[in-house]
Rosetta silent file (secondary structure, phi, psi, omega in degrees, C-alpha in Angstrom):
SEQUENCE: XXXXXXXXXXXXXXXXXXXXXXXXXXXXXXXXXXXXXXXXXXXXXXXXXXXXXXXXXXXXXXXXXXXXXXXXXXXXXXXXXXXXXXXXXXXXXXXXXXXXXXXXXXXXXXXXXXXXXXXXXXXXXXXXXXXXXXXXXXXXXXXXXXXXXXXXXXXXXXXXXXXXXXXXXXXXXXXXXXXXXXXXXXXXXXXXXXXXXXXXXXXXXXXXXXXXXXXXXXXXXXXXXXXXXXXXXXXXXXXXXXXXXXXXXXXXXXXXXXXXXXXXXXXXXXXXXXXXXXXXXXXXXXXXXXXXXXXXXXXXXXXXXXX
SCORE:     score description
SCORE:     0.000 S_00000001
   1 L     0.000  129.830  115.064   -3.613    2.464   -0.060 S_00000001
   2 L    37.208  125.648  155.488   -3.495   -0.155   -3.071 S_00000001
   3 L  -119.504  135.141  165.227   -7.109   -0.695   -4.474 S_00000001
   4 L   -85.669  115.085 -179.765   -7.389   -4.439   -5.921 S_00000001
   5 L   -89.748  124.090 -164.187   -8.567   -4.345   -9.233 S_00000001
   6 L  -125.714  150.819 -155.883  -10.050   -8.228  -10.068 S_00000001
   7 L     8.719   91.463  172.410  -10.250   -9.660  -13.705 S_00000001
   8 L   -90.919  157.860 -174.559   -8.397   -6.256  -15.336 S_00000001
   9 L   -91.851 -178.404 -168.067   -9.360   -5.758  -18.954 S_00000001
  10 L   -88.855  -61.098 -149.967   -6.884   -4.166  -21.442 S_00000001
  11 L    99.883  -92.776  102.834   -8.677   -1.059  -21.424 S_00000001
  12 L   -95.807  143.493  151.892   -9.259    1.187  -23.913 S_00000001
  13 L   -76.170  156.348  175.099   -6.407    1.800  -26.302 S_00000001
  14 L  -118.112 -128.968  160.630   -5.291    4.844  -27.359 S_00000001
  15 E  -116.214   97.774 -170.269   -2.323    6.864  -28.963 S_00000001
  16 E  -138.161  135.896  160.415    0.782    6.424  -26.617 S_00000001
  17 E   -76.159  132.227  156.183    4.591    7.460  -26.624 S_00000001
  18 E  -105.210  156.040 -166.029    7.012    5.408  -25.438 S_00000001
  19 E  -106.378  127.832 -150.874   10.236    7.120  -24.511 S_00000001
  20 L    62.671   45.793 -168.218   13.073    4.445  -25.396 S_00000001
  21 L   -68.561  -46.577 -145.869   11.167    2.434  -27.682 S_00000001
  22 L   -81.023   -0.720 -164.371   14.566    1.336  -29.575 S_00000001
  23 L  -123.398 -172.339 -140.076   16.340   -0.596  -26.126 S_00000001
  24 H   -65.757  -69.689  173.171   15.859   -3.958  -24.740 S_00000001
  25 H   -52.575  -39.349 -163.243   12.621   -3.374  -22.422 S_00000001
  26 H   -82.250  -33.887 -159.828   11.347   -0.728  -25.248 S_00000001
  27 H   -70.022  -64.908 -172.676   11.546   -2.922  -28.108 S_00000001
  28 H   -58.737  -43.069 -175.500    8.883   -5.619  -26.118 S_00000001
  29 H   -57.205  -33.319  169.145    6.557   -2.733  -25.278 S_00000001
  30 H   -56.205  -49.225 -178.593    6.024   -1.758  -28.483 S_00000001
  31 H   -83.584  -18.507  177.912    4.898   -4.832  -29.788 S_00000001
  32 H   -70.007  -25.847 -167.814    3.116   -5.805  -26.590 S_00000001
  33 H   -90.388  -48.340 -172.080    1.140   -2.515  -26.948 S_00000001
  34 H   -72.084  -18.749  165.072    0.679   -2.531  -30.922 S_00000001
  35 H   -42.909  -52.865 -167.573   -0.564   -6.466  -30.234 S_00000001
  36 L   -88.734   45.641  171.063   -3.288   -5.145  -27.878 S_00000001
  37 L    84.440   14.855  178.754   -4.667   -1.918  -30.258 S_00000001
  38 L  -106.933  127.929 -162.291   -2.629    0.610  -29.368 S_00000001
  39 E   -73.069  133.617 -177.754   -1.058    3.198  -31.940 S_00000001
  40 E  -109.707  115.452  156.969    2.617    3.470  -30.645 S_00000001
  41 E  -129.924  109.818  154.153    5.094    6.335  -31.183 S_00000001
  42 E   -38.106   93.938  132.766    8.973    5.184  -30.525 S_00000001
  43 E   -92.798   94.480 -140.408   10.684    8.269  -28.962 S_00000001
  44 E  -126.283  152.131  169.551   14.156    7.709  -29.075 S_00000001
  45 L   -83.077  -18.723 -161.600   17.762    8.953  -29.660 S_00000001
  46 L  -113.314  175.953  168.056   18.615    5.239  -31.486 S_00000001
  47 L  -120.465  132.352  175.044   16.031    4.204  -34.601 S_00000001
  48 L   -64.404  140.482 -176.064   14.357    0.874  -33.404 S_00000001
  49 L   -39.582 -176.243 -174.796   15.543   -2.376  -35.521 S_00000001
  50 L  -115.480   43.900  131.221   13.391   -2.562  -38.914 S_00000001
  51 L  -104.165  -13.587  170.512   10.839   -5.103  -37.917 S_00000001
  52 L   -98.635  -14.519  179.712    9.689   -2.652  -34.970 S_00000001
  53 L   -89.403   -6.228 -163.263    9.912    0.148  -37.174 S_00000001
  54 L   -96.260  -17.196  160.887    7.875   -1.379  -40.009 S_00000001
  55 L  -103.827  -13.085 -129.230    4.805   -1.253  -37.086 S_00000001
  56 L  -156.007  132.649  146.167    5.428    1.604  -34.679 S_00000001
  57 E   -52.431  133.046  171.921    6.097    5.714  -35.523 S_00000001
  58 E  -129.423  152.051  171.702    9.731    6.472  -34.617 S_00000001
  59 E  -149.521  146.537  159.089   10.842   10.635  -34.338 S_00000001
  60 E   -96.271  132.348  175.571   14.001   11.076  -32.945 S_00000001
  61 L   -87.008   98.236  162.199   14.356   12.862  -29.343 S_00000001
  62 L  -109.876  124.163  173.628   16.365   13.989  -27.152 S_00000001
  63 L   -50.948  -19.150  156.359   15.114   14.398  -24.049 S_00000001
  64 L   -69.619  -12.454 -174.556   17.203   16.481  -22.171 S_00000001
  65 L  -111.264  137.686  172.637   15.945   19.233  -24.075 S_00000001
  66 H   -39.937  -60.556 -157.203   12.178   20.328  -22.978 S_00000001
  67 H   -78.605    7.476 -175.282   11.046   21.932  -25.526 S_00000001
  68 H   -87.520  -31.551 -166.445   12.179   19.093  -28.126 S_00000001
  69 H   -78.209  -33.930  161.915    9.941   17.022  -25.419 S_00000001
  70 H   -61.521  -38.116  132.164    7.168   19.179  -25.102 S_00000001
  71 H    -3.551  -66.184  172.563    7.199   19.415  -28.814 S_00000001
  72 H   -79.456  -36.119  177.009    6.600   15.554  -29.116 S_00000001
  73 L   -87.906   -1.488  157.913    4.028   14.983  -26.596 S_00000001
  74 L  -124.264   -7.878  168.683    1.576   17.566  -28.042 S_00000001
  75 L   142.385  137.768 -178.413    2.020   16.841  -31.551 S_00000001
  76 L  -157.171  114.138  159.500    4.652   16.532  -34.403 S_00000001
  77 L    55.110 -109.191 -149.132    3.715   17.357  -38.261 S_00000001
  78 L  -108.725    2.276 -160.724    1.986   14.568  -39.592 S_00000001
  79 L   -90.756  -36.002  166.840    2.979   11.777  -37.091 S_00000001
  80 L   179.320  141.345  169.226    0.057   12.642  -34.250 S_00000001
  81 L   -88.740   13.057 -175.846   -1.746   15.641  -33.003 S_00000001
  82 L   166.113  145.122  169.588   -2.036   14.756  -29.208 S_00000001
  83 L  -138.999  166.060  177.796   -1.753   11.641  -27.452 S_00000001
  84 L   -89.421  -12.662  164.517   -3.619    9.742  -24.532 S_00000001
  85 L  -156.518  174.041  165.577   -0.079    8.212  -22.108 S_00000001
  86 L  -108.145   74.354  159.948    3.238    7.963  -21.706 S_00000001
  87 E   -34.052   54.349 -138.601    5.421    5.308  -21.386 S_00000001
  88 E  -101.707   93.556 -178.189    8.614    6.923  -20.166 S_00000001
  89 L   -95.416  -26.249 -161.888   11.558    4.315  -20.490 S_00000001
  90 L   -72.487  151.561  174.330   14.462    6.056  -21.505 S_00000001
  91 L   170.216  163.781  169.098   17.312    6.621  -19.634 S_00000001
  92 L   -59.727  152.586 -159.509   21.349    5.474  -18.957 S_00000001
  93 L  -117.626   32.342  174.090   20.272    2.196  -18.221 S_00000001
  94 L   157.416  133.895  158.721   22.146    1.087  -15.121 S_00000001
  95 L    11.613   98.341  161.252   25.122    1.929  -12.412 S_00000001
  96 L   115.060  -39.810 -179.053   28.363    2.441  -14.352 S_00000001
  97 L   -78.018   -8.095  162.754   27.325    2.651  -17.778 S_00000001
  98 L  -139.549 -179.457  165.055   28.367    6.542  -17.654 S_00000001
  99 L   -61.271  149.473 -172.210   29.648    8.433  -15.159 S_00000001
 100 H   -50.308  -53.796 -177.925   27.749    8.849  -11.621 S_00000001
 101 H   -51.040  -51.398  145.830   27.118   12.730  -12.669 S_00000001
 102 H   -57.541  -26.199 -156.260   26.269   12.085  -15.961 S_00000001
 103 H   -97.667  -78.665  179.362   24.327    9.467  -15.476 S_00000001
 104 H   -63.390  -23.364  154.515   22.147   11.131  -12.491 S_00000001
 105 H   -43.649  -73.423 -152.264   22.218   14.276  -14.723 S_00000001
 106 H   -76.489  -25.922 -169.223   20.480   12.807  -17.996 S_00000001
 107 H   -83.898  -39.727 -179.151   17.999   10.258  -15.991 S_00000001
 108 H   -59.815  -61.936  160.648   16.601   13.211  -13.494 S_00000001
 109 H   -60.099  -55.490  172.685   16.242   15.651  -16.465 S_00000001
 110 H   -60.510  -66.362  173.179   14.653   13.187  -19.067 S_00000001
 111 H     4.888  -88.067 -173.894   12.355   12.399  -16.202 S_00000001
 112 H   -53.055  -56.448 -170.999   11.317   15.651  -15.046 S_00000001
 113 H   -52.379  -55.696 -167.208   10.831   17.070  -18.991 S_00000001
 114 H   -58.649  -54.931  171.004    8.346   13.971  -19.576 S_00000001
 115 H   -29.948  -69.248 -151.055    6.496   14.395  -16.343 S_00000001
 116 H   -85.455  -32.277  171.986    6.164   18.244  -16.585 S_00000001
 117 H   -82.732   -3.415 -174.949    5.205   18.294  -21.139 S_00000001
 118 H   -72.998  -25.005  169.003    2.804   15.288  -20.046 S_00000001
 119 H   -90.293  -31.122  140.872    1.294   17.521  -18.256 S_00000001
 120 H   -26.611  -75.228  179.940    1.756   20.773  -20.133 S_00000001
 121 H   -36.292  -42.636 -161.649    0.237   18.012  -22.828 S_00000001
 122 L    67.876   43.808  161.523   -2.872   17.485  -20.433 S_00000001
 123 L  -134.669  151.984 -151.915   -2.417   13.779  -20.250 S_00000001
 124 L  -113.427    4.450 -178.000   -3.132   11.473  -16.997 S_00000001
 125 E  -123.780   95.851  153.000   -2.092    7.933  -17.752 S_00000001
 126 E  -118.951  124.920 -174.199    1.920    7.899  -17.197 S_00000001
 127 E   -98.333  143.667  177.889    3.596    4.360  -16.670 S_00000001
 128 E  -158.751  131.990 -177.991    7.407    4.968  -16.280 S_00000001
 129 E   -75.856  115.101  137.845   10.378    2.835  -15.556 S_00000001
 130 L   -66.501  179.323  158.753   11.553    2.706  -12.416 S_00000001
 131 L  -145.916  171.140  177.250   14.003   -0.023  -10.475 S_00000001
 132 H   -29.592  -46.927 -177.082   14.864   -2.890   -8.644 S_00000001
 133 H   -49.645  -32.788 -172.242   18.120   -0.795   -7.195 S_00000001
 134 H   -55.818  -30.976 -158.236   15.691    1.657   -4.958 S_00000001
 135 H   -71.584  -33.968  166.712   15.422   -1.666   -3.127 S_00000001
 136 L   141.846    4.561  179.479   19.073   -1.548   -1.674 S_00000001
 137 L   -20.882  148.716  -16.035   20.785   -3.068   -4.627 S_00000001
 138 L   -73.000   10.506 -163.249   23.770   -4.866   -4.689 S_00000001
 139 L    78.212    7.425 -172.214   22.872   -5.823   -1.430 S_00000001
 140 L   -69.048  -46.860  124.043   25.658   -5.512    0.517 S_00000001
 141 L   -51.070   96.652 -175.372   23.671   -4.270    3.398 S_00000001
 142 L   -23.541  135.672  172.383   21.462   -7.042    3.862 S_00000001
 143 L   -63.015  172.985  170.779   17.874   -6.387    2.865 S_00000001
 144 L   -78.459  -33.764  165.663   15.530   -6.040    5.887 S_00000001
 145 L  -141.491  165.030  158.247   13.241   -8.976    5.234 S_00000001
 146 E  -138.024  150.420  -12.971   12.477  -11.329    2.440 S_00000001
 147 L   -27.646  117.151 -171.554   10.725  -11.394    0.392 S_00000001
 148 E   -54.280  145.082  176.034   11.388   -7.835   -0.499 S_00000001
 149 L  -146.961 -163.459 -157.024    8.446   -5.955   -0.991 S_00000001
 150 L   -79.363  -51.304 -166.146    7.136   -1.983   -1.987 S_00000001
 151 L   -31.294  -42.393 -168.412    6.839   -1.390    2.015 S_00000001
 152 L  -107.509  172.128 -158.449    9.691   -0.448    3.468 S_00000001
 153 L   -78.935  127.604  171.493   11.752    3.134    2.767 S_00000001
 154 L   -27.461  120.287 -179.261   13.473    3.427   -0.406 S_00000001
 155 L  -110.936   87.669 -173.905   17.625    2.557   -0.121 S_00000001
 156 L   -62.245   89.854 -176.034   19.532    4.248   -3.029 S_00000001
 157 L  -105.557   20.462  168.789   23.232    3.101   -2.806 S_00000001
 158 L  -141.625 -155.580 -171.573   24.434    4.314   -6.197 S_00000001
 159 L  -122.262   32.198 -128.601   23.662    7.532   -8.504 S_00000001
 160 L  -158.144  -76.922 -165.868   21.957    5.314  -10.720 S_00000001
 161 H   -79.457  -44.637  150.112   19.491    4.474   -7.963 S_00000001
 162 H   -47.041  -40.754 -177.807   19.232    7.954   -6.794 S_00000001
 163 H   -95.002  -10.724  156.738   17.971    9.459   -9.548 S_00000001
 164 H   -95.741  -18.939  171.794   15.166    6.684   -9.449 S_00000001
 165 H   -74.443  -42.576 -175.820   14.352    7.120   -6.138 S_00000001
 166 H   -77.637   -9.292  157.478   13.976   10.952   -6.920 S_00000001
 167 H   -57.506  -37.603 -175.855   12.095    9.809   -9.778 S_00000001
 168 H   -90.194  -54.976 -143.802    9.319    8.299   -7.356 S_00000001
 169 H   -76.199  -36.666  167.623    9.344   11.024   -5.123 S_00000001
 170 H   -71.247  -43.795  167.435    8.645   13.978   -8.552 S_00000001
 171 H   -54.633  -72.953 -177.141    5.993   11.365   -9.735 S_00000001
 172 H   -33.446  -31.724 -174.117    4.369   11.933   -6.127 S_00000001
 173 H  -123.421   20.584   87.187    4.028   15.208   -6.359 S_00000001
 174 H    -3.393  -61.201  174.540    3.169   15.571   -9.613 S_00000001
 175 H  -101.382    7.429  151.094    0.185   13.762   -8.676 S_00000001
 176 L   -80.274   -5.759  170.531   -0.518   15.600   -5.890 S_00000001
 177 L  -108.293    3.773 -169.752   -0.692   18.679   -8.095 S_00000001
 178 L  -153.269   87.682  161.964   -3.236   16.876  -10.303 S_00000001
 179 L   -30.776  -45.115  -80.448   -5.839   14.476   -8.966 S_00000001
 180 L  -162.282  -32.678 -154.381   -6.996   13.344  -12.057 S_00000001
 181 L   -91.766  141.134  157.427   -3.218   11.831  -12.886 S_00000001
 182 E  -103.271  126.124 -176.014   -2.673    8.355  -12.650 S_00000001
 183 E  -143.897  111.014 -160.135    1.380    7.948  -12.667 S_00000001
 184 E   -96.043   87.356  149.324    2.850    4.372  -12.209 S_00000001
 185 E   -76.320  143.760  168.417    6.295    3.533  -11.402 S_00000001
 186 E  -116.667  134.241 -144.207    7.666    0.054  -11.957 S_00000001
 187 E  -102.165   45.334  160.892   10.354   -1.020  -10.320 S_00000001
 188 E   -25.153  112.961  166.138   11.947   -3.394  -12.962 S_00000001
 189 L   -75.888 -177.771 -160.405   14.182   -6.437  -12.330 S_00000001
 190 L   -76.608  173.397 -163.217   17.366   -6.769  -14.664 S_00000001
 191 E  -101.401  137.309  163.231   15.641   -7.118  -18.045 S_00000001
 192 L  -111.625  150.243  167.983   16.446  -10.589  -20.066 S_00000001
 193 L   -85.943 -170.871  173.539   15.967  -11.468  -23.772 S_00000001
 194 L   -94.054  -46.757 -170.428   15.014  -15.286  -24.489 S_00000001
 195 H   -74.178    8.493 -177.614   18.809  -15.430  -25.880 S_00000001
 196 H   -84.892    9.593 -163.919   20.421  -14.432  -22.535 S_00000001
 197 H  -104.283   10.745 -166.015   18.852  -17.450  -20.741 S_00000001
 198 L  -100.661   -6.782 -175.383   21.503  -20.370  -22.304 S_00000001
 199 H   -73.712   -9.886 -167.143   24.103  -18.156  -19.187 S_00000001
 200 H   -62.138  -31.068 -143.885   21.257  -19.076  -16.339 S_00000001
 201 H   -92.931  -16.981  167.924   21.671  -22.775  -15.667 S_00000001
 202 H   -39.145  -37.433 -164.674   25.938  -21.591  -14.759 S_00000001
 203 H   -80.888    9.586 -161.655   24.836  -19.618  -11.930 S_00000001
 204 H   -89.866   -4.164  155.915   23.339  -22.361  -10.116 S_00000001
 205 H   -66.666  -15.283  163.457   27.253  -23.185   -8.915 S_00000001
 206 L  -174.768  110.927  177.286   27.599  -20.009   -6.982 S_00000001
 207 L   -37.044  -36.132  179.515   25.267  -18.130   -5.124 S_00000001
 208 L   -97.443   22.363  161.238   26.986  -15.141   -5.081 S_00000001
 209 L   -51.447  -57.757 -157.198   26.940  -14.768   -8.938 S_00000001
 210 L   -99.605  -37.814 -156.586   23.439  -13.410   -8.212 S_00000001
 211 L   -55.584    0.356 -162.217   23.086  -12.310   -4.897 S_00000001
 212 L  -106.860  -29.518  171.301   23.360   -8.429   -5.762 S_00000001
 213 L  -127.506   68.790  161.955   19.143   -8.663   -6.545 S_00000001
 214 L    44.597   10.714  172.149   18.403  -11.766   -4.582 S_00000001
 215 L    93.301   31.323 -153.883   18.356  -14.213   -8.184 S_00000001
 216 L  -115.878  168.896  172.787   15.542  -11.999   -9.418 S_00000001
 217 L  -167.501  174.194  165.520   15.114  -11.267  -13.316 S_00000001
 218 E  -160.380  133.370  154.819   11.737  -10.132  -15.527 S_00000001
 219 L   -61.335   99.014 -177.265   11.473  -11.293  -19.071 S_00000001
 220 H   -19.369  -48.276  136.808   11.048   -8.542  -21.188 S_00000001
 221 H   -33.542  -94.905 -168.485    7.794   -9.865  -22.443 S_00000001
 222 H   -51.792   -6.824  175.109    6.214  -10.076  -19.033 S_00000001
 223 H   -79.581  -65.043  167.607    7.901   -6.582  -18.236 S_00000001
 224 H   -24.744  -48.204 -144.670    5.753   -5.405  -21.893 S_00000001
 225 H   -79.023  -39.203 -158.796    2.756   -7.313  -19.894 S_00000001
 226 H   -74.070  -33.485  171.891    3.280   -5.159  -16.352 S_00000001
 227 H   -29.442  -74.568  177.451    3.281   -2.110  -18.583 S_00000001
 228 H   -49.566  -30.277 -163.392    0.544   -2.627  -20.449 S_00000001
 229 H  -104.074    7.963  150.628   -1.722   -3.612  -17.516 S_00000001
 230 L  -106.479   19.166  155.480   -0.393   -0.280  -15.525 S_00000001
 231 L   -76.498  -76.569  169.310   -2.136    1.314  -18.507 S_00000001
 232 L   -17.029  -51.573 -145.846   -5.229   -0.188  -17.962 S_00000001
 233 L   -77.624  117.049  162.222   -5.337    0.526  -14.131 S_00000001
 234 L   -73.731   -9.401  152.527   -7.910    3.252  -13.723 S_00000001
 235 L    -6.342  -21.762  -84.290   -7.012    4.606  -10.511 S_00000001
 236 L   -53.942  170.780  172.809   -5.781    8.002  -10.368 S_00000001
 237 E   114.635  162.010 -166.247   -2.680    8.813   -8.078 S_00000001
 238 E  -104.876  104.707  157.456    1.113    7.900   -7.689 S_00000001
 239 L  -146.186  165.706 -157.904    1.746    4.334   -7.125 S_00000001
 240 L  -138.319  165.499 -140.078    4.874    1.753   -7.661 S_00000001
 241 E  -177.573  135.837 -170.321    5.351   -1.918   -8.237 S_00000001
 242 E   -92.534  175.698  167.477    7.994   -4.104   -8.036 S_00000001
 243 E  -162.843   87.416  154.544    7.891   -6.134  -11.127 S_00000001
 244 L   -92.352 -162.646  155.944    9.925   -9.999  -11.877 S_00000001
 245 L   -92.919 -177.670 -168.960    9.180  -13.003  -12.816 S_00000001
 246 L   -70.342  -30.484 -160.577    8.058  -15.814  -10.632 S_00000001
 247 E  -119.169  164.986  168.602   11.176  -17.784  -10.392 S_00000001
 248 L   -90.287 -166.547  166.659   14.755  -16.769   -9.560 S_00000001
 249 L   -86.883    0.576 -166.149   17.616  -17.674  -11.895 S_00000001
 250 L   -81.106  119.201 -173.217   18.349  -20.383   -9.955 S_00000001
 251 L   -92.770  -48.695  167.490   17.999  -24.101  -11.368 S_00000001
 252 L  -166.846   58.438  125.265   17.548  -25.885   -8.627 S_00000001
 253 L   -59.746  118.048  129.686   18.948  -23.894   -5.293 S_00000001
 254 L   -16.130  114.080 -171.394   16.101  -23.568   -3.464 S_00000001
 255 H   -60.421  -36.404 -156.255   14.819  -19.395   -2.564 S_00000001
 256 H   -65.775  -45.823 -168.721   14.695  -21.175    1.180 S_00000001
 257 H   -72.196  -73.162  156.792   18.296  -22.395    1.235 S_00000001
 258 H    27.283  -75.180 -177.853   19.285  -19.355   -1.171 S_00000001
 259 H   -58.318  -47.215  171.658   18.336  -17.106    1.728 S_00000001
 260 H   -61.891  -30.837 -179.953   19.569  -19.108    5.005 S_00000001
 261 H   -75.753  -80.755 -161.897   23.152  -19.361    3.395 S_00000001
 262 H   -72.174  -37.721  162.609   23.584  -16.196    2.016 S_00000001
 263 L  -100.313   35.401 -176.022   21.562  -14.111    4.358 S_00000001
 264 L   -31.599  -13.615 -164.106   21.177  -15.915    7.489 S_00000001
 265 L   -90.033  -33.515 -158.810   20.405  -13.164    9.641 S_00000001
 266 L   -80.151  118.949 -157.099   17.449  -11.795    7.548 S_00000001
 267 L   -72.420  130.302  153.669   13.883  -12.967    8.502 S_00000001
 268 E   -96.246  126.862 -152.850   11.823  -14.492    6.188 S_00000001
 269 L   -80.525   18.313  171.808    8.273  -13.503    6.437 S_00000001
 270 L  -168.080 -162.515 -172.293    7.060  -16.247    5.004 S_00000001
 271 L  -116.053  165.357 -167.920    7.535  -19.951    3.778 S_00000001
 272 L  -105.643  133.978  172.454    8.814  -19.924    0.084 S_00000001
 273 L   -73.514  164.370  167.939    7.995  -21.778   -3.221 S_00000001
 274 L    -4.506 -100.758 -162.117   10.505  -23.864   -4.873 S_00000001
 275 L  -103.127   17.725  167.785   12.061  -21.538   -6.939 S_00000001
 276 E   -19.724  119.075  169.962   10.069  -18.468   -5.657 S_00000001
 277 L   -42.138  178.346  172.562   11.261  -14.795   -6.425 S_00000001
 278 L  -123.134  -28.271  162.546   12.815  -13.202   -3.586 S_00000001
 279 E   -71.647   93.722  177.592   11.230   -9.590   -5.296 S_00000001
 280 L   -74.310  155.520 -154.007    7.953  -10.036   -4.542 S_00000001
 281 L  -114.762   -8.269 -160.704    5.162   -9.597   -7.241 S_00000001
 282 H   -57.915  -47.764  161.393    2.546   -9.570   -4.948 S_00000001
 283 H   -47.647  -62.358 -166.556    1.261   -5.947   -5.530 S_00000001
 284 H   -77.599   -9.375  161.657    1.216   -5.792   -8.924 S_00000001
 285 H   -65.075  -30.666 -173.230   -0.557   -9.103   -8.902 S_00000001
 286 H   -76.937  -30.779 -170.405   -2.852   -8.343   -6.744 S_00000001
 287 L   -87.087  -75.973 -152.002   -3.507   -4.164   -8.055 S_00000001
 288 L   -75.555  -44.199  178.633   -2.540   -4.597  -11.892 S_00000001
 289 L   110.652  -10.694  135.079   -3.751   -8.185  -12.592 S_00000001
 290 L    27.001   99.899  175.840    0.222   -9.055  -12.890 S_00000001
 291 L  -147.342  130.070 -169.813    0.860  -12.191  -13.906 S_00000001
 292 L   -80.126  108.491 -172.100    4.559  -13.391  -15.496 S_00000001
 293 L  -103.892  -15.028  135.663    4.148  -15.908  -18.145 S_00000001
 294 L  -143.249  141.624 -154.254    7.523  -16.382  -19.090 S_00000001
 295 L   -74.549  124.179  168.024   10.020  -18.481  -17.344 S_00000001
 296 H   -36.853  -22.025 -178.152   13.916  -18.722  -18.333 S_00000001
 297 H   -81.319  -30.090  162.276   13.241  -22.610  -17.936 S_00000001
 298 H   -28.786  -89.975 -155.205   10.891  -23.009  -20.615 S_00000001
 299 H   -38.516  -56.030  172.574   13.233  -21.462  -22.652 S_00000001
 300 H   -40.988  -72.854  173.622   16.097  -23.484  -21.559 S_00000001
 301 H   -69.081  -17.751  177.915   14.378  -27.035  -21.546 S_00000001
 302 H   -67.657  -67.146 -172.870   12.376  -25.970  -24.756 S_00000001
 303 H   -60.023  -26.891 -163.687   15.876  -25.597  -26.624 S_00000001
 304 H  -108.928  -10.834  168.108   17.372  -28.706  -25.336 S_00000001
 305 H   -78.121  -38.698 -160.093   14.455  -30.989  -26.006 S_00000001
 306 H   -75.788  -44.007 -176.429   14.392  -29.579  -29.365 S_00000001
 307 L   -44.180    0.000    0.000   18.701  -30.177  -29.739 S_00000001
């Protein structure tokens, strides 16, 4: 079970890779990690734009091959002799963008290679993305209750979502071969920039724009934040975390109506805020110290005040 961790600290920083430093989610980690004191090395197949590379070690990777992985995670030439985590990001990054084979191929295998040199490596702090999809994504089979939460049994409906589910299940036992490991998946909502938000206030005209992850999102930034703060968590042990923001995409549908329209049948276990996620946060607020600081509406109403 979940141990609640109350006012978490940062932690110590260290030396940590992240694997996909260069994409969307990878970009924010870096600088959320070199903000709080941590030396960052970008392992990547792309070279990160040249304001993250101008802070952050980049080597190029590829990840399907071990021993290029093992290779990086114990030390390469003048760039680090060892490091203290992992950040393990990389991967096709969603249903579709290659083929199902390919696709379940390269994300299972970069996986497994990080897992197996971090440990080769002897290091015990791995944070790695997982996702939202394990949840039952698009949704076509109704979820079983909502708010969604980590509790009920993983539903994989693409090959995409499979090889993340099998992702959690090789993290388990992984840390069942090592006490000592702490290895965190997070279960990531779709990832936004600040400029994807001017498309948000459109969807409030039809619910079933959104409806394939209940109207759920995570800012990249607060995705950087759940990261950082599943570094911090001293725990040892396999555990996983859903991780949005607070609000849906929705400007001003209700989550209550949201649900009774589009899902009428499916009980809601509880009464709802406003604009409440329907992927509940509650775990990592309550374990990790979790707390999403920014909202697409800012951003929205920020811009149009300023206009």
């Amino acid at each position: 079970m979940s141990r609640a961790v109350v006012d978490m600290t940062d932690g110590a920083a260290g030396r940590v890779a992240v694997t996909g430093g260069s994409g969307k989610l990878g970009r924010a980690v870096v600088a959320e990690l070199l903000d709080h004191g941590w030396e960052v090395h970008n392992l990547d197949q792309a070279p990160p734009p040249g304001h993250v590379r101008a802070h952050s070690a980049y080597t190029r990777i590829d990840l399907t091959d071990y021993g290029q992985v093992v290779e990086a995670l114990t030390g390469i030439d003048d760039r680090h002799r060892g490091l203290d985590a992992v950040v393990h990001l990389a991967a096709v990054p969603g249903p579709g963008v290659a083929g199902n084979a390919a696709t379940f191929s390269n994300n299972i295998r970069c996986s497994y290679n990080v897992f197996a040199a971090a440990r080769l490596a002897g290091i015990r702090n791995v944070v790695w993305a997982s996702s939202e999809t394990v949840l039952g994504l698009p949704f076509e089979t109704p979820p079983p209750y909502v708010p969604v939460d980590e509790e009920y049994a993983a539903r994989p409906e693409t090959s995409y979502s499979l090889a993340k589910h099998l992702d959690e299940q090789m993290a388990a036992q992984f840390a069942r071969w090592d006490p000592q490991l702490k290895i965190i998946g997070l279960r990531f909502s779709n990832v936004m920039e600040p400029h994807d938000y001017a498309a948000f206030p459109a969807f409030d005209a039809d619910p079933s724009l959104r409806k394939w992850n209940l109207w759920s999102y995570i800012d990249a930034r607060d995705g950087a934040q759940a990261v950082r703060r599943a570094l911090a968590y001293p725990n040892p042990g396999f555990e996983v975390f859903i991780i949005a923001n607070a609000d849906t995409v929705m400007a001003t549908r209700t989550s209550a109506s949201l649900a009774a329209e589009v899902y009428p049948d499916v009980p809601v276990l509880r009464d709802l805020g406003e604009h409440e996620t329907l992927l509940s946060i509650e775990k990592a607020r309550r374990v990790l110290g979790y707390d999403p600081r920014h909202s697409w509406r800012d951003e929205v109403h920020g811009r149009t005040q300023q206009a």
